Coordinates of C-alpha atoms in Angstrom, one line a residue:
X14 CA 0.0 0.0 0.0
X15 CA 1.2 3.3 -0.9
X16 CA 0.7 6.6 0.4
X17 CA 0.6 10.1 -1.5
X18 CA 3.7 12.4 -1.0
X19 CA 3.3 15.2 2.1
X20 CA 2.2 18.7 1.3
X21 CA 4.7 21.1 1.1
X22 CA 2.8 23.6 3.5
X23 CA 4.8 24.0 6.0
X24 CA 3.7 24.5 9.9
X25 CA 4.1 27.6 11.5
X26 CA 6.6 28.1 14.1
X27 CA 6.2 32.6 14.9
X28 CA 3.1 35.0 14.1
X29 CA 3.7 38.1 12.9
X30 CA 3.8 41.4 15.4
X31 CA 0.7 42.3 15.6
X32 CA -1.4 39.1 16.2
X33 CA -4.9 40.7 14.7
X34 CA -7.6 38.7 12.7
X35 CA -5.3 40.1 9.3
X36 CA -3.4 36.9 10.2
X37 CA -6.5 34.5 10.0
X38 CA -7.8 33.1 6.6
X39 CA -11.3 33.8 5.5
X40 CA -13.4 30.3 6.5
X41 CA -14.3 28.3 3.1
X42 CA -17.7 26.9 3.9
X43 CA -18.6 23.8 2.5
X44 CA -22.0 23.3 1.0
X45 CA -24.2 20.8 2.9
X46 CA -25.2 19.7 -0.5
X47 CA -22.2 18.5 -1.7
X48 CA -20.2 15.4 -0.8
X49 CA -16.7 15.5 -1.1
X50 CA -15.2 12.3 -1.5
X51 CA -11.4 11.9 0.3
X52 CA -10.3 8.7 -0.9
X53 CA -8.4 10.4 -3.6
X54 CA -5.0 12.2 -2.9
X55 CA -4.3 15.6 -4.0
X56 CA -7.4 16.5 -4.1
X57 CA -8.1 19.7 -5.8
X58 CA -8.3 23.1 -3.4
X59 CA -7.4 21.6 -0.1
X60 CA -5.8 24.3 2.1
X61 CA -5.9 23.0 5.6
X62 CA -4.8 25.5 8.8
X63 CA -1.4 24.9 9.6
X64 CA -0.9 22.9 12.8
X65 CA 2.8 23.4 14.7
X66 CA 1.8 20.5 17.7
X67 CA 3.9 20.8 20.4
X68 CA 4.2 24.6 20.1
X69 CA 3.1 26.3 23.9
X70 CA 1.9 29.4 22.1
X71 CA -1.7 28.1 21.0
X72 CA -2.3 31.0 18.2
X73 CA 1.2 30.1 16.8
X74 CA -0.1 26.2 17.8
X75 CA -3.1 26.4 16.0
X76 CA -6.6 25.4 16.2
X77 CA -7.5 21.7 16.2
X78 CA -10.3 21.9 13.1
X79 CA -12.6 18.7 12.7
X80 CA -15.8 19.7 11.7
X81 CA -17.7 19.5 8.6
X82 CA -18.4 23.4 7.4
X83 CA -14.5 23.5 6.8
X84 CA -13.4 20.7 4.2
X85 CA -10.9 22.2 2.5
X86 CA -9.6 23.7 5.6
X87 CA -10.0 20.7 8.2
X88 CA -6.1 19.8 9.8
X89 CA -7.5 16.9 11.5
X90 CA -9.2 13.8 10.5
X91 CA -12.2 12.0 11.8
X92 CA -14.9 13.8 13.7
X93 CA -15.9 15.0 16.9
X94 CA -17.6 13.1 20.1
X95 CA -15.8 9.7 18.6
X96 CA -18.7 7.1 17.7
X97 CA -21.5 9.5 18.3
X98 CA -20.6 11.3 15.9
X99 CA -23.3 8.4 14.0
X100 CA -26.0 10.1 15.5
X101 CA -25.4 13.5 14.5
X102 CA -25.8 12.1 10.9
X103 CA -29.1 10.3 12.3
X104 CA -30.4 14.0 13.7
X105 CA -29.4 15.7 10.3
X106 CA -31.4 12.4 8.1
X107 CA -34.1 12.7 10.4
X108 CA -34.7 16.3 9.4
X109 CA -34.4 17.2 13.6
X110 CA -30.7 19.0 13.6
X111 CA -30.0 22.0 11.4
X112 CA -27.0 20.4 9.1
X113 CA -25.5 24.3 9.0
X114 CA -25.8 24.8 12.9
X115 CA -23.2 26.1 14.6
X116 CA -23.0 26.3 18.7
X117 CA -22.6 30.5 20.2
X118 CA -19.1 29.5 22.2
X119 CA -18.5 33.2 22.4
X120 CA -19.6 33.4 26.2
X121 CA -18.1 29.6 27.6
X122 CA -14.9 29.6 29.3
X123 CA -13.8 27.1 31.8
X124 CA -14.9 27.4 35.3
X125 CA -11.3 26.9 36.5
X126 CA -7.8 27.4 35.2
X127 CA -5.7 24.4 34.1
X128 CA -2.1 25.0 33.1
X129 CA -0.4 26.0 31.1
X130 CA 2.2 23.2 31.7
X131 CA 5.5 22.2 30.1
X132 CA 4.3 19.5 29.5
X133 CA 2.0 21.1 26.6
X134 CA 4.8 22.1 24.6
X135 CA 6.5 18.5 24.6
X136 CA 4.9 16.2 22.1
X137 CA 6.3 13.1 23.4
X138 CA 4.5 14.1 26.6
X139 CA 1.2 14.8 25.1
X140 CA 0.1 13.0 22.1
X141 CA -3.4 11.9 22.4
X142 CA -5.1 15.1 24.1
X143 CA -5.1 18.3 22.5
X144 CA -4.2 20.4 25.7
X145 CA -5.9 23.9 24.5
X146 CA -9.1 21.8 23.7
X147 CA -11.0 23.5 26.8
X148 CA -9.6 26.8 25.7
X149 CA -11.6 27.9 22.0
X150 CA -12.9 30.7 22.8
X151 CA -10.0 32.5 24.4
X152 CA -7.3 31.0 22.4
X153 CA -9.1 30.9 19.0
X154 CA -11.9 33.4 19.7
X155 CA -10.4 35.1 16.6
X156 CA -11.2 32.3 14.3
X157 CA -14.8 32.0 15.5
X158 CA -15.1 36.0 15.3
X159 CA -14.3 35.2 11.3
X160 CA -16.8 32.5 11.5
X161 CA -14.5 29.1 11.7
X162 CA -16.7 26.4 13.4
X163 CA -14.0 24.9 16.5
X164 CA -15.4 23.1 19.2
X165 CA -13.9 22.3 22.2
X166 CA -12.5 18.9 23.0
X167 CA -12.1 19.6 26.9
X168 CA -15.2 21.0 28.8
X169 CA -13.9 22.1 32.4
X170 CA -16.3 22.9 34.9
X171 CA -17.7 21.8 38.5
X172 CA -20.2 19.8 39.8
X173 CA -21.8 18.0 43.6
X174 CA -21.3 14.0 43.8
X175 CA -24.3 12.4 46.2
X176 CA -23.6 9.0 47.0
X177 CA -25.3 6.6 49.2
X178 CA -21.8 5.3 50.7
X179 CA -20.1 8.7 51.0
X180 CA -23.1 9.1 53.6
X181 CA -22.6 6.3 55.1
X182 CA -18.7 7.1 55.3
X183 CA -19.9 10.4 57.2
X184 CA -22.2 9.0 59.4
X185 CA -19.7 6.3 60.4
X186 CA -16.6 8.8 61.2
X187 CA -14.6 7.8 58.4
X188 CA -14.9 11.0 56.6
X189 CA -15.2 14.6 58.4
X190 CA -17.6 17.6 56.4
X191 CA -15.2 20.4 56.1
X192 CA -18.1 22.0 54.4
X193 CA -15.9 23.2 51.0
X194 CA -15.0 19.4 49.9
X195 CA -17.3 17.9 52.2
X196 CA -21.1 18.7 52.6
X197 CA -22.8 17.4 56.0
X198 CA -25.0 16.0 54.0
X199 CA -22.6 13.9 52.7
X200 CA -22.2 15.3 49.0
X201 CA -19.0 16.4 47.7
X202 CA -18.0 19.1 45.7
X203 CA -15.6 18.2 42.6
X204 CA -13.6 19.7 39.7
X205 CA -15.3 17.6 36.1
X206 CA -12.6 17.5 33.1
X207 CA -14.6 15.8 30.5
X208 CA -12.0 15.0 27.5
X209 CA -12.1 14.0 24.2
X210 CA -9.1 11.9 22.6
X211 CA -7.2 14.0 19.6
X212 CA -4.0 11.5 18.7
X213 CA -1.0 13.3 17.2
X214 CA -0.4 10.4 15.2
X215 CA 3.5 10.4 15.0
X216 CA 3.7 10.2 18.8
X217 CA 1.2 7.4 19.1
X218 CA 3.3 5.6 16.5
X219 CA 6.5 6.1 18.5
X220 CA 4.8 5.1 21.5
X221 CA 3.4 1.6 19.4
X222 CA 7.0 1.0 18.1
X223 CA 5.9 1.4 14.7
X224 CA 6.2 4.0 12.0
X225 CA 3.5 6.4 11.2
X226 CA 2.9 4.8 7.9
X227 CA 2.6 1.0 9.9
X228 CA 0.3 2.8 12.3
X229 CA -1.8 4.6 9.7
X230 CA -2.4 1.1 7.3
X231 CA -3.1 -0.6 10.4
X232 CA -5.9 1.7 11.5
X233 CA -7.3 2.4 8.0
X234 CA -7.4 -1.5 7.7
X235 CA -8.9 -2.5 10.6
X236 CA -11.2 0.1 10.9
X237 CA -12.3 -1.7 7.3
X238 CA -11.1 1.7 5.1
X239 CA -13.5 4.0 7.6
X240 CA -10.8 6.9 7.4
X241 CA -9.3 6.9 3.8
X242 CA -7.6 10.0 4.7
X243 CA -5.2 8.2 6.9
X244 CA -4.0 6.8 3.4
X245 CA -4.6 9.7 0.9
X246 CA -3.8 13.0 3.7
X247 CA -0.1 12.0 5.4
X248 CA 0.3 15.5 5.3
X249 CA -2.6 16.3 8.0
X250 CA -1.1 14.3 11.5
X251 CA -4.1 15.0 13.6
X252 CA -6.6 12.1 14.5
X253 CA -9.8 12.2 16.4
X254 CA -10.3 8.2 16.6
X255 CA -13.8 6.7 17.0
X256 CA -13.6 6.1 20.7
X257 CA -14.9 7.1 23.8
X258 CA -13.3 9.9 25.8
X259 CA -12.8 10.1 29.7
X260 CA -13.5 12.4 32.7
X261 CA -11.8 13.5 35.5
X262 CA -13.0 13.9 38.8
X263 CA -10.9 16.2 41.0
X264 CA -11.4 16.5 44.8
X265 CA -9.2 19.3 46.0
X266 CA -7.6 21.9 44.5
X267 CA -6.7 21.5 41.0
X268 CA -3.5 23.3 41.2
X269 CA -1.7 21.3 43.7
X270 CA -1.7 18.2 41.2
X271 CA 1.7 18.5 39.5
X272 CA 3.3 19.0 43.0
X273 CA 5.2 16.1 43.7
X274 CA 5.9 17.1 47.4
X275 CA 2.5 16.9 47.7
X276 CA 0.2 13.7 48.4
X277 CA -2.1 12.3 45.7
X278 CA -4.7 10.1 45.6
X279 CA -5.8 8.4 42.0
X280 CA -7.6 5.7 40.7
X281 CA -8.3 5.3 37.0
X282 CA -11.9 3.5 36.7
X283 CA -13.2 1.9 33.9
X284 CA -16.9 2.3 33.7
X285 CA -19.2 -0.3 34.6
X286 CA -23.0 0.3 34.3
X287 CA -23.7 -3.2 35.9
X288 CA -21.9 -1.7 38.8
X289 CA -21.4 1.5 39.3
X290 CA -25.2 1.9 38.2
X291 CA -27.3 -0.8 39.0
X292 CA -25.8 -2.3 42.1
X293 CA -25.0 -5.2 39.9
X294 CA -23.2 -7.9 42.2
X295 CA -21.9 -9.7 39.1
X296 CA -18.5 -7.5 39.8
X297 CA -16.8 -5.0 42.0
X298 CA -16.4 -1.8 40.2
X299 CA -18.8 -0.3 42.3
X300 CA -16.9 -1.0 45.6
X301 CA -13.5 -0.6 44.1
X302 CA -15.1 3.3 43.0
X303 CA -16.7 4.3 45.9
X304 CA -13.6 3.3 48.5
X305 CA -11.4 5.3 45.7
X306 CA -13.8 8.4 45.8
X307 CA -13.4 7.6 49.9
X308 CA -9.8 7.7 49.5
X309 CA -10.1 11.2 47.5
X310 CA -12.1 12.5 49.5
X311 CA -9.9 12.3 52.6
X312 CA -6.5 13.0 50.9
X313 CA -7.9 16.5 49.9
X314 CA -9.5 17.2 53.1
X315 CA -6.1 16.3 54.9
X316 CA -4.5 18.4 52.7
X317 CA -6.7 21.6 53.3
X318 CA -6.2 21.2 57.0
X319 CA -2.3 21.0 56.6
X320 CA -2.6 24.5 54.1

């Protein structure tokens, strides 16, 4: 299997002096009428927005576009919301979702800061997150002003957890209200990161051993030629895969994670709706989550007495 020769655009690595909207292309919207087919390389007027990944300045960076208004101008293949993205297509069939709608983003901004990190400009460190995804409207607010359509792939915001054994944690002693982590009723108050994957596909090849071209056949194989781009657009490295994202529940405050003098309590959960839903006794996520949210709970309130 072969695959057609990179573009020669090259990504940007400086902006120019005055960062103004001069510097951002007019959006080319694409008719909802017509269908353009990408199983052909070199197809005719594709200009896609330069991507620099890795760079820690996001308007040098780039915005992460995926979306369907902007063919010729997409950087990224796939779509967004991974598998649901199916019923999108089912809302727009049904005649129930405006195909041209585009979300007001011009008033969201996260409820809290994350970052930035060093991290963020290393792209052997992040590879399958796009780290400014919670960030469109203040870091691209330019391109949305000009009418790009960029959603966000990180929603940041807060939220109350009520659980039956949290409760029962309080009433036994094991956990103390504090009345900013822990209610006396027994709900806590957390941080939500909802996230939605975006692979930088060189780095996920690295990480697999394999080359980029190995990593790309593989996926466009098994995925039974779902994303002909990954064949025809080597020149665009940005994935958003088919798969479900994750969330992040934070007790605490946010900002004392990448402190290594300071304690942490983590436990990555795979969801279980058996389980964690219905009480299902057939395993024991449920028990395993609910000690861990314990576990949380009580790091961060030790941790706000000792501050």
């Amino acid at each position: 299997m072969s695959i057609a020769p990179p573009s020669s655009k090259k990504p940007r690595t400086s902006k120019s002096p005055s960062s103004s909207s001069d510097d951002i292309p007019v959006p080319e919207i694409t008719s909802v009428d017509y269908v353009t087919l990408t199983s052909h390389a070199d197809a005719f007027g594709v200009d896609p927005i330069p991507i620099s990944w890795g760079h820690p300045d996001p308007s040098i960076r780039g915005p992460v576009i995926c979306t369907v208004r902007h063919s010729s101008q997409r950087n990224a293949i796939g779509a967004h919301s991974g598998s649901y993205c199916i019923y999108t297509g089912l809302a727009v069939a049904a005649g129930k979702l405006n195909p041209e709608y585009v979300p007001n983003l011009k008033l969201t901004s996260p409820v809290f800061n994350i970052g930035p990190h060093a991290s963020w400009s290393d792209p052997k460190k992040i590879a399958s997150i796009d780290p400014f995804g919670h960030l469109t409207n203040q870091a691209y607010g330019g391109y949305l002003d000009k009418g790009f359509d960029i959603r966000p792939t990180i929603a940041v915001t807060k939220a109350h957890i009520d659980l039956p054994e949290t409760r029962e944690a309080v009433a036994a002693g094991r956990l103390v209200p504090d009345g900013k982590i822990l209610m006396s009723c027994g709900k806590s108050i957390v941080r939500k990161v909802a996230v939605e994957p975006v692979w930088y596909l060189p780095e996920i090849a690295r990480r697999f051993g394999c080359t980029e071209t190995m990593l790309r056949q593989s996926v466009f194989r098994m995925t039974n030629g779902m994303y002909p781009e990954l064949i025809t657009r080597p020149d665009i490295k940005i994935f958003l895969p088919p798969i479900g994202g994750l969330t992040i529940y934070i007790w605490g405050d946010p900002d004392t994670i990448p402190d290594e003098d300071i304690e942490l309590t983590c436990r990555v959960h795979d969801e279980c709706n058996g389980s964690d839903v219905f009480g299902s006794d057939i395993c024991t996520c449920r028990p395993y989550l609910t000690h861990a949210i314990e576990e949380c709970i009580k790091t961060a309130r030790e941790l706000l007495d000792w501050v």
